[in-house]
Tab-separated table of N, CA and C in Angstrom:
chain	number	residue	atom	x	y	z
M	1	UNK	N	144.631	3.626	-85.372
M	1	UNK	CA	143.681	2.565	-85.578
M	1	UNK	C	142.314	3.211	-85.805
M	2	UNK	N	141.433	2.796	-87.085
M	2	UNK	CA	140.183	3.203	-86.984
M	2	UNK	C	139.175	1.870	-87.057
M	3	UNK	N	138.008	2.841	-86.148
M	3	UNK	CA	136.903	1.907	-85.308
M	3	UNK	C	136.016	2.417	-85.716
M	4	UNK	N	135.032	1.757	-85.981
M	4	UNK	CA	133.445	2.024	-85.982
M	4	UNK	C	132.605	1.587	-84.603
M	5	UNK	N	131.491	2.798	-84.148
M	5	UNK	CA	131.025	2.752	-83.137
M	5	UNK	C	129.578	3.213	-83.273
M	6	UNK	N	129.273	3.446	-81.809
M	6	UNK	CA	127.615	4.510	-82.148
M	6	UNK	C	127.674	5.171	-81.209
M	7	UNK	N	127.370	6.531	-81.414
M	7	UNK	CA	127.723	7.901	-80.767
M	7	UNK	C	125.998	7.642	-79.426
M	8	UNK	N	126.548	7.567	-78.324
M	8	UNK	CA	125.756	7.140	-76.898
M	8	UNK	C	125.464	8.330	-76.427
M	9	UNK	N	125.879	9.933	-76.452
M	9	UNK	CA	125.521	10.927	-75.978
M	9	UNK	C	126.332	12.272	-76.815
M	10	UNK	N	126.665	13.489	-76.596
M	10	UNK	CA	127.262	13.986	-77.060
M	10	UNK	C	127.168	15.311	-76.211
M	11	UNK	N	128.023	15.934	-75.663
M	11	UNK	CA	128.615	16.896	-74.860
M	11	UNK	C	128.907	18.199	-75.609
M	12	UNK	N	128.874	19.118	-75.372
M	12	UNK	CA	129.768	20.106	-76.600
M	12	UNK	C	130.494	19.654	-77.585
M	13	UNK	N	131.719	19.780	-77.927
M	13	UNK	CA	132.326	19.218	-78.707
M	13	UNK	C	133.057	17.925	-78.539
M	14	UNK	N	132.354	16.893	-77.760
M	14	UNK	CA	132.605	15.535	-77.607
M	14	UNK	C	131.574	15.023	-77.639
M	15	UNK	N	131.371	13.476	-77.899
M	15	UNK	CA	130.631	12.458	-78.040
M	15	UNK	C	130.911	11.106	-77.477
M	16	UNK	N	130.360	10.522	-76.829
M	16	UNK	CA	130.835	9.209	-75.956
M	16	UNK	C	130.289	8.205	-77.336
M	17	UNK	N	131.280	7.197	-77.605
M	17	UNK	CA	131.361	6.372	-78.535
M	17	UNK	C	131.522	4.848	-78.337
M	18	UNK	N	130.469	4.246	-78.690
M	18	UNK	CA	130.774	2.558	-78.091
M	18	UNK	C	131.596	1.709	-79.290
M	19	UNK	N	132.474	1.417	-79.440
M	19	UNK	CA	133.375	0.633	-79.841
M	19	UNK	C	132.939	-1.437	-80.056
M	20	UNK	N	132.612	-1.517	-80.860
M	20	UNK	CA	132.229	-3.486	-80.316
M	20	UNK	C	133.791	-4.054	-80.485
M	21	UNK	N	134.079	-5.304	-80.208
M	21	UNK	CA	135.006	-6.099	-80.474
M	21	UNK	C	134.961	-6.348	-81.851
M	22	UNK	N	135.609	-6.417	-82.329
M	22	UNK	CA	136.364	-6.245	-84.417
M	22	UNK	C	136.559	-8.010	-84.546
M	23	UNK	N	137.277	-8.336	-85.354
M	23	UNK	CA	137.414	-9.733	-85.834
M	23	UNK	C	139.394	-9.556	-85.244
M	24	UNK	N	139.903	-8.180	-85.528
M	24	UNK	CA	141.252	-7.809	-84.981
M	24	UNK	C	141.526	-8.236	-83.977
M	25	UNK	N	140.302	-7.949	-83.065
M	25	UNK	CA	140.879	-8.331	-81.437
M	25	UNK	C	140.437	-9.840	-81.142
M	26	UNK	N	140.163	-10.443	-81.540
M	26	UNK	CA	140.262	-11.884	-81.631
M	26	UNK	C	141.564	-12.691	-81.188
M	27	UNK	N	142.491	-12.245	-82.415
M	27	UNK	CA	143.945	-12.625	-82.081
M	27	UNK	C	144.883	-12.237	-81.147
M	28	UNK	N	144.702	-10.819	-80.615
M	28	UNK	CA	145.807	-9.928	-79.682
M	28	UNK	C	145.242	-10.310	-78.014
M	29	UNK	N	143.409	-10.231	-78.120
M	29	UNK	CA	143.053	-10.208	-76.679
M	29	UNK	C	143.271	-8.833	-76.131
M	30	UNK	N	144.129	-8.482	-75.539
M	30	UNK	CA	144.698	-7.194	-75.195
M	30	UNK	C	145.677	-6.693	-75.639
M	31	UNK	N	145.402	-5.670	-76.471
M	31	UNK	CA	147.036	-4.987	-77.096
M	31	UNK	C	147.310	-3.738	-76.348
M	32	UNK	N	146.276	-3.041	-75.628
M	32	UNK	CA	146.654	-1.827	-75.003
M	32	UNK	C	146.417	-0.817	-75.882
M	33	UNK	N	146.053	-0.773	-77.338
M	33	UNK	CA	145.616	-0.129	-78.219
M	33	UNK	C	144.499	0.852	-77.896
M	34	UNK	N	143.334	0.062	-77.348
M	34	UNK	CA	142.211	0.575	-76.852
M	34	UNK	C	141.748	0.382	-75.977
M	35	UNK	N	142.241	-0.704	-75.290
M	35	UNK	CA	142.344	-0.604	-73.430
M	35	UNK	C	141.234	-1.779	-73.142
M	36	UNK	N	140.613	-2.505	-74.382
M	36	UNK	CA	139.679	-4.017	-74.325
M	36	UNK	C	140.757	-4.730	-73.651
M	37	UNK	N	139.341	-5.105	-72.485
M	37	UNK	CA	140.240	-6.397	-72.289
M	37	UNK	C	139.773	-7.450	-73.019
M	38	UNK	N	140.035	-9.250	-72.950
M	38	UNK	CA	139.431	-10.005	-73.612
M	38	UNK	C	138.381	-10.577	-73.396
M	39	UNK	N	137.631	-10.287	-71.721
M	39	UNK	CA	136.358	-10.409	-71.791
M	39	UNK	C	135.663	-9.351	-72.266
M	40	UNK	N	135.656	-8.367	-72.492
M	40	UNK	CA	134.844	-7.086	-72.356
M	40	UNK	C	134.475	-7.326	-74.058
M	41	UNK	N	132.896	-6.905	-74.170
M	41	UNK	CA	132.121	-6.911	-75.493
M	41	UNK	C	132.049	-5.718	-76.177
M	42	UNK	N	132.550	-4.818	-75.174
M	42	UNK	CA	132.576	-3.115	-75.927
M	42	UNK	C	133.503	-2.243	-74.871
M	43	UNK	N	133.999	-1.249	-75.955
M	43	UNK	CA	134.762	-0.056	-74.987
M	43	UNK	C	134.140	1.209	-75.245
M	44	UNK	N	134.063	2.051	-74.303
M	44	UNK	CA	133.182	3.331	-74.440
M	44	UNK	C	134.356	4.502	-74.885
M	45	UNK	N	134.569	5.420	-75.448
M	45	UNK	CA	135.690	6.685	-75.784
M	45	UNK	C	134.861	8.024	-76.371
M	46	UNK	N	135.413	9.064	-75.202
M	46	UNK	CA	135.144	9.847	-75.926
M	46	UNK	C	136.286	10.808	-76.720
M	47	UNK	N	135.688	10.650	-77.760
M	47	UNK	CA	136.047	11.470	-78.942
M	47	UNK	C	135.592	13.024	-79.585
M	48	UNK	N	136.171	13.621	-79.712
M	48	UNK	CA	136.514	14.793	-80.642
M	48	UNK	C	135.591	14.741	-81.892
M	49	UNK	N	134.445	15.269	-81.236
M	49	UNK	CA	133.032	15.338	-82.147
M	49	UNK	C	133.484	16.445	-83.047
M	50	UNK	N	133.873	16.568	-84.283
M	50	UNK	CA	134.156	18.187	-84.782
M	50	UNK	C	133.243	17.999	-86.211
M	51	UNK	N	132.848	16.767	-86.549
M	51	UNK	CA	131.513	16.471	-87.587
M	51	UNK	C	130.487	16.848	-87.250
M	52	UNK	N	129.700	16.988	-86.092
M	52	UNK	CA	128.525	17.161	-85.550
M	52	UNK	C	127.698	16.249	-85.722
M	53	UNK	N	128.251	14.735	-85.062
M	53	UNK	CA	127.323	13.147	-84.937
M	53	UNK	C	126.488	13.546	-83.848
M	54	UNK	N	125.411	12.897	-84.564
M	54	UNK	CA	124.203	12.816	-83.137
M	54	UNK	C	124.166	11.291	-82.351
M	55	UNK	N	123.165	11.534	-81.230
M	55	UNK	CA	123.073	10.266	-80.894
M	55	UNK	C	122.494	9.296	-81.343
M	56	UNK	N	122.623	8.436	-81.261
M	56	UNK	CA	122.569	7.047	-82.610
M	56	UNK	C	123.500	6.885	-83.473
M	57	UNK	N	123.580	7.787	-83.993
M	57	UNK	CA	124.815	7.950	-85.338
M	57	UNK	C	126.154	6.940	-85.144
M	58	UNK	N	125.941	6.267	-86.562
M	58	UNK	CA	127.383	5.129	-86.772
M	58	UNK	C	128.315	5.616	-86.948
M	59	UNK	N	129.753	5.816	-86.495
M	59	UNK	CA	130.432	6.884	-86.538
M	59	UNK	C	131.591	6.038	-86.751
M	60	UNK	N	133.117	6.249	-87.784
M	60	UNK	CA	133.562	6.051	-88.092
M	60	UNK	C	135.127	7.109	-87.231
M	61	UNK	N	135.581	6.230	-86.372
M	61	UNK	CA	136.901	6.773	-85.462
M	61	UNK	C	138.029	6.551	-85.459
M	62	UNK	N	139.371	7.399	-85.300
M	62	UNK	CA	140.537	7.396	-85.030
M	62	UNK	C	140.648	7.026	-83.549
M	63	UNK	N	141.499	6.098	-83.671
M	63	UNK	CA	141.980	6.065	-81.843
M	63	UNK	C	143.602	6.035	-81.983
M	64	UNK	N	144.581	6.722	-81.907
M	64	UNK	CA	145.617	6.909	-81.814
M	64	UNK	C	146.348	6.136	-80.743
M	65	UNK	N	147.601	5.927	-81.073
M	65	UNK	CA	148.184	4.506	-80.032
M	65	UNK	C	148.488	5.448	-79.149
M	66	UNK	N	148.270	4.436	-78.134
M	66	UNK	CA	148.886	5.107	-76.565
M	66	UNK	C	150.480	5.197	-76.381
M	67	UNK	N	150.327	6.294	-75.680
M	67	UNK	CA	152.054	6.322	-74.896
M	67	UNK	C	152.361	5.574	-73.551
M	68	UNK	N	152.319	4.045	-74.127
M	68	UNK	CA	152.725	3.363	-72.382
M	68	UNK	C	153.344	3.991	-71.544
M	69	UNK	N	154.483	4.198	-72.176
M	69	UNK	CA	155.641	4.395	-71.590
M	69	UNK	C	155.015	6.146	-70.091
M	70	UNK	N	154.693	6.932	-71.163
M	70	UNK	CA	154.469	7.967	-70.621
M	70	UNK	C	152.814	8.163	-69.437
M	71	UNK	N	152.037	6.818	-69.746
M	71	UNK	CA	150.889	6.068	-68.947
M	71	UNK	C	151.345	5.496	-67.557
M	72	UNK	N	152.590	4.771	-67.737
M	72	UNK	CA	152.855	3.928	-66.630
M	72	UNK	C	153.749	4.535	-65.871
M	73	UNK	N	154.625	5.827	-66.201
M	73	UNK	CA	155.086	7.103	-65.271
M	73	UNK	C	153.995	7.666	-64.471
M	74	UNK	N	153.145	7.489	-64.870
M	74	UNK	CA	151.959	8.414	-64.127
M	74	UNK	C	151.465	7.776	-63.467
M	75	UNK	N	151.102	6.267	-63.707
M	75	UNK	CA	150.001	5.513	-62.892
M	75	UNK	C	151.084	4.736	-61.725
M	76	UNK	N	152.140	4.428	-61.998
M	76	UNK	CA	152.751	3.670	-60.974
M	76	UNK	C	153.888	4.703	-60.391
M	77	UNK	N	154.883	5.656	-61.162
M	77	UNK	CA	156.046	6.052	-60.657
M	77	UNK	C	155.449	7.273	-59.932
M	78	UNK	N	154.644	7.879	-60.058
M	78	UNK	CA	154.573	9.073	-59.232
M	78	UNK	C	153.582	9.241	-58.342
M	79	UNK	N	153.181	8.334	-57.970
M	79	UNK	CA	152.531	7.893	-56.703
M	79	UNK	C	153.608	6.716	-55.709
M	80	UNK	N	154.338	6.178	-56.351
M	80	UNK	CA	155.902	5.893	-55.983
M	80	UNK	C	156.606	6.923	-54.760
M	81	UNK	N	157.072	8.090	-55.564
M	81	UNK	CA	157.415	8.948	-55.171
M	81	UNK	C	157.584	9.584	-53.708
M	82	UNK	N	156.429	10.072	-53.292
M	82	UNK	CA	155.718	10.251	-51.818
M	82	UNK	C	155.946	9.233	-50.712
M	83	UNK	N	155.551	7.742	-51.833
M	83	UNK	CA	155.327	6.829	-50.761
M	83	UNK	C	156.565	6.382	-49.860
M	84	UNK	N	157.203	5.791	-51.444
M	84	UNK	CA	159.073	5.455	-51.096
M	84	UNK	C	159.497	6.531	-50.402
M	85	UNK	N	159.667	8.237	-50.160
M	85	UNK	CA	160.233	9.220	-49.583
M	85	UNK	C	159.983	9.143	-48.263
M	86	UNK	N	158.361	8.628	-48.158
M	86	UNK	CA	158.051	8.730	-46.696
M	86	UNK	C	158.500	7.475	-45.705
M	87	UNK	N	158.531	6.014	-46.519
M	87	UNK	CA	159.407	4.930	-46.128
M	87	UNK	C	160.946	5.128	-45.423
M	88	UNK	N	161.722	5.745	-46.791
M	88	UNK	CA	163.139	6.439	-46.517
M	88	UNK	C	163.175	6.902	-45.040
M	89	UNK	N	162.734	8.195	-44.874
M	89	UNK	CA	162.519	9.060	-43.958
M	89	UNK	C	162.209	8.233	-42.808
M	90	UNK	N	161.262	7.681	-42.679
M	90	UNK	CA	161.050	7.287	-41.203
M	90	UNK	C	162.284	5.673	-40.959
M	91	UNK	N	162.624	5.333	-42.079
M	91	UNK	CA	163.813	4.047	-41.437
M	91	UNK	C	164.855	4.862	-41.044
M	92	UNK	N	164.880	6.293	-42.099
M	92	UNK	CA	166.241	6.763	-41.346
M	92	UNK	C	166.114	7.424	-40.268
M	93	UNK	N	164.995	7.823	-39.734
M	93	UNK	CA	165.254	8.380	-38.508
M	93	UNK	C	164.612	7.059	-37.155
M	94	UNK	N	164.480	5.940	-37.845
M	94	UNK	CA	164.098	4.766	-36.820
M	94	UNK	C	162.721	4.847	-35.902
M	95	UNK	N	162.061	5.215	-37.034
M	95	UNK	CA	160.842	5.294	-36.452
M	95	UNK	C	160.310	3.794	-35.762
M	96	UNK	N	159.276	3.198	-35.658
M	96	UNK	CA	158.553	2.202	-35.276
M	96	UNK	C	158.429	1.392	-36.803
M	97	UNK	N	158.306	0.308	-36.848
M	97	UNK	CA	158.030	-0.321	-38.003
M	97	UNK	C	156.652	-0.090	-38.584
M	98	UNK	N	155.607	0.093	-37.405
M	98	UNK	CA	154.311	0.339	-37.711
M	98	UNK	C	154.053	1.309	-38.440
M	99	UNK	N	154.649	2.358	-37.728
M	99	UNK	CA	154.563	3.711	-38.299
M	99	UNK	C	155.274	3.842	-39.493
M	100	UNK	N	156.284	3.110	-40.400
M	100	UNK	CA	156.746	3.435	-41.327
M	100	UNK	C	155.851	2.893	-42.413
M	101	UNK	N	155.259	1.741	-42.311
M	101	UNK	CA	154.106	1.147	-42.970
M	101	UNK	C	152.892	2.111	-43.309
M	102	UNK	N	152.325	2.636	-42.180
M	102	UNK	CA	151.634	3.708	-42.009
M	102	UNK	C	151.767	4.845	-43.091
M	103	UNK	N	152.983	5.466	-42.915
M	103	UNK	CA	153.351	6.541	-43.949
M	103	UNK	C	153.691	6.194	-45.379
M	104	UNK	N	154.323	4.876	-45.355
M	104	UNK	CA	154.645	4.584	-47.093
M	104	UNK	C	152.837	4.432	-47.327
M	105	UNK	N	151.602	3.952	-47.325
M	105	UNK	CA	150.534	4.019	-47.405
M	105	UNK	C	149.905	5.293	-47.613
M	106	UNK	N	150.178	5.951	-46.832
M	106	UNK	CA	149.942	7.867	-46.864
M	106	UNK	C	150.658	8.463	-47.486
M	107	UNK	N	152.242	7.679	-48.324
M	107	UNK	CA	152.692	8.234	-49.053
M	107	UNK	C	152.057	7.884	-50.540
M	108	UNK	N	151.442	6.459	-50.507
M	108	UNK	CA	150.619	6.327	-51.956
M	108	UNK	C	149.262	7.208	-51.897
M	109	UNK	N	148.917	7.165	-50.501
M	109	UNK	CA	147.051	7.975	-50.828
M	109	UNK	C	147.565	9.217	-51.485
M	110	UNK	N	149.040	10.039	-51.154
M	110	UNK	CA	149.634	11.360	-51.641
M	110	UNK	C	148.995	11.370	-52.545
M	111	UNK	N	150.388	10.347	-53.521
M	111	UNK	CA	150.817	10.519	-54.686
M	111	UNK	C	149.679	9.789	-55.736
M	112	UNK	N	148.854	9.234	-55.046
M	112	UNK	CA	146.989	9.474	-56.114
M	112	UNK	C	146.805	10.351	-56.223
M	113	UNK	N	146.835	11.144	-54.856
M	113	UNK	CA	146.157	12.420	-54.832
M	113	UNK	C	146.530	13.063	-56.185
M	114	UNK	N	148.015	13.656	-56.288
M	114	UNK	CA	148.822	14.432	-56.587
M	114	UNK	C	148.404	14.016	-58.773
M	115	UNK	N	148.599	12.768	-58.536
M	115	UNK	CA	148.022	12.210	-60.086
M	115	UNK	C	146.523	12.853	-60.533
M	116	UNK	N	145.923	12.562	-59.340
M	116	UNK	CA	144.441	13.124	-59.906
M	116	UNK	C	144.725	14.326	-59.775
M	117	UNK	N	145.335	15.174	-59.084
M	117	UNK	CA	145.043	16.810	-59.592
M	117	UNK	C	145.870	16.977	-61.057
M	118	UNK	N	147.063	16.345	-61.009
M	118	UNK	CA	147.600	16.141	-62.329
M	118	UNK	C	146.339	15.879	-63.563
M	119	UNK	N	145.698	15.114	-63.154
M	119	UNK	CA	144.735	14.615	-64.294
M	119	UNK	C	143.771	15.409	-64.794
M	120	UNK	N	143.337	16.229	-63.514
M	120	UNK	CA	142.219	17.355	-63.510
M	120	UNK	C	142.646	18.627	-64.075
M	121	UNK	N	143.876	18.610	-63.875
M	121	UNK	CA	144.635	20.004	-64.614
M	121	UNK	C	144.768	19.528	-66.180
M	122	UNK	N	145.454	18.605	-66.555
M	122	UNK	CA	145.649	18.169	-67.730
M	122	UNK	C	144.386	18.297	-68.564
M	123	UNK	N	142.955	18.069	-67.523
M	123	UNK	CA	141.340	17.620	-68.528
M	123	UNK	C	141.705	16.189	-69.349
M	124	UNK	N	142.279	15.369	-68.225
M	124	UNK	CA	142.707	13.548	-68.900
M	124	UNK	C	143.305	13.788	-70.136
M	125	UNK	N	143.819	14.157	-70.595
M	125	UNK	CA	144.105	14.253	-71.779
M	125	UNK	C	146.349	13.522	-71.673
M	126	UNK	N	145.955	12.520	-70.931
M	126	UNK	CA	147.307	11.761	-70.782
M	126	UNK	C	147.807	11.638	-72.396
M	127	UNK	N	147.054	11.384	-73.321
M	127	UNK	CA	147.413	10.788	-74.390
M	127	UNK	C	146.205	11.142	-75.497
M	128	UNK	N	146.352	11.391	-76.842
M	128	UNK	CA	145.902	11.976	-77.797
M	128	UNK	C	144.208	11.641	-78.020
M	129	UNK	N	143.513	12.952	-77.396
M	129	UNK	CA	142.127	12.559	-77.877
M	129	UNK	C	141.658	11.234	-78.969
M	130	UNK	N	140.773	10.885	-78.945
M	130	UNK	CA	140.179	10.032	-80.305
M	130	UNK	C	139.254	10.726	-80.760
M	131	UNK	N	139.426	10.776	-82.498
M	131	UNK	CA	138.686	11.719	-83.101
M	131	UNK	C	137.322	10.788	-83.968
M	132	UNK	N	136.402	11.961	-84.008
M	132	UNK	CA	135.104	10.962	-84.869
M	132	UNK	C	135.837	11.613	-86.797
M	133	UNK	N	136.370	10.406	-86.963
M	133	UNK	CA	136.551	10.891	-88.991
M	133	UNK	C	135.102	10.924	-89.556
M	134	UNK	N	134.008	10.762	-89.451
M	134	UNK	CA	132.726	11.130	-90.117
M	134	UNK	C	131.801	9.946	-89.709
M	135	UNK	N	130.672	10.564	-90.370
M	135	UNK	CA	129.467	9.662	-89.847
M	135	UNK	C	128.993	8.805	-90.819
M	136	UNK	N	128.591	7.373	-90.520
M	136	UNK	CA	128.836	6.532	-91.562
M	136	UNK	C	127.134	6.076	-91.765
M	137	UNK	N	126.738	6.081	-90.799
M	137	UNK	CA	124.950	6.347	-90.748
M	137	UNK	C	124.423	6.884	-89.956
M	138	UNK	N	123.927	8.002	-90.582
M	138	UNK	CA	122.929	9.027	-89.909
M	138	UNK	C	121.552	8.186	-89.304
M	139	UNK	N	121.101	8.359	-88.094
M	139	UNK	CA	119.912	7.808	-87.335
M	139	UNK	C	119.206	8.710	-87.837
M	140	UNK	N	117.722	8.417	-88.140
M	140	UNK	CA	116.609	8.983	-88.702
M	140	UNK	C	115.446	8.911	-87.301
M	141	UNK	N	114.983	9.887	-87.094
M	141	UNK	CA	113.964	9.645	-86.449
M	141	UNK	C	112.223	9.498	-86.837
M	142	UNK	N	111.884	8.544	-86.429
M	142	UNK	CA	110.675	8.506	-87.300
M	142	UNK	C	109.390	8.946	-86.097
M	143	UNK	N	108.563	10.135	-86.274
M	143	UNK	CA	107.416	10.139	-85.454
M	143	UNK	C	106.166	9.422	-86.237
M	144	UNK	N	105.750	8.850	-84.961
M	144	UNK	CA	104.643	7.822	-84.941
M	144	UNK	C	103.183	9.337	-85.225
M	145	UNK	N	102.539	8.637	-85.515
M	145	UNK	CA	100.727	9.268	-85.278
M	145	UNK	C	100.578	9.795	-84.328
M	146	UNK	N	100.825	8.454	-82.949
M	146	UNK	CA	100.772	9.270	-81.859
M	146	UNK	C	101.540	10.471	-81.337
M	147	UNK	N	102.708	10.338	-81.910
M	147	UNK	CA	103.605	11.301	-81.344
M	147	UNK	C	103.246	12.641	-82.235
M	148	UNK	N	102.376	12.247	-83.381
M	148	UNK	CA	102.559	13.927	-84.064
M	148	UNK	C	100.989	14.312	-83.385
M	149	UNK	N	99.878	13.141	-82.585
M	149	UNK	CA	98.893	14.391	-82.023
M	149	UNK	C	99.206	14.616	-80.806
M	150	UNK	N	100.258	13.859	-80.474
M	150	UNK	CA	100.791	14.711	-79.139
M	150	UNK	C	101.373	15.999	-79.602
M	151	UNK	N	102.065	16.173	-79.940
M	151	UNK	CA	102.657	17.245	-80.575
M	151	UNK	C	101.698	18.768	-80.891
M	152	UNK	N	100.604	18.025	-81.468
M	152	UNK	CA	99.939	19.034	-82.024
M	152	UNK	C	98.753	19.403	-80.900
M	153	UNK	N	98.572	18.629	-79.930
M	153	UNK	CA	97.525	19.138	-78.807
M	153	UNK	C	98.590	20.099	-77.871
M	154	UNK	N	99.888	20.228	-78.057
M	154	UNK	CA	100.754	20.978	-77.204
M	154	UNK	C	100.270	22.415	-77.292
């Protein structure tokens, strides 16, 4: 899917990119495409600056479809994992009911945990950067009078 946006900052070779709502998302509301919901007036992404957009700059973007499938392994099943094991474990050895509650809970704080170091190792990169395809208007900066005898009393 390509989006037009305006480049909000820019990092080394990334750029944070604001996205508005299209006339597209009108009909879908939420497709999971780009992660709008149907209230939201803009989505922020950063993208794979390899044009060299500045800030301001109208920027013309790829956003590549997501891998649900391989999103919702991560966000729900493997924080699962820990929790359900630690549930198991304490019915089978007949713990207290309290205490098994207790640990399936400490088995989800885990398996966040375990996702976010996953995530931090990965550098988020769950699913295919979004790239800037070129810049569609260059921001011009204009100095004022004042700003050029500021400049020049420096």
């Amino acid at each position: 899917m390509t989006e037009q946006g305006v480049v909000l900052s820019v990092k080394k070779d990334f750029a944070k990119v604001r996205v508005g709502r299209n006339s597209a998302c009108g009909s879908c509301g939420s497709c999971g495409k780009c992660g709008m919901t149907e209230k939201q007036k803009h989505v922020d992404f950063y993208a794979s600056n390899e044009v060299g957009a500045a800030v301001g700059d109208t920027v013309s973007i790829e956003i590549p479809e997501t891998n649900s499938a391989k999103l919702a392994i991560v966000g729900y099943f493997i924080p699962l994992v820990p929790a359900l094991g630690l549930l198991f474990l304490s019915i089978a050895l007949q713990w207290a009911d309290w205490l098994t509650a207790v640990l399936f809970f400490a088995g989800l704080v885990i398996g966040f945990a375990i996702v976010a170091l996953i995530d931090k190792f990965l550098k988020h990169k769950w699913m295919e950067t979004p790239n800037i395809l070129e810049v569609v208007n260059k921001t011009v900066i204009v100095q004022t009078n004042s700003e050029k005898g500021d400049s020049n009393n420096e």
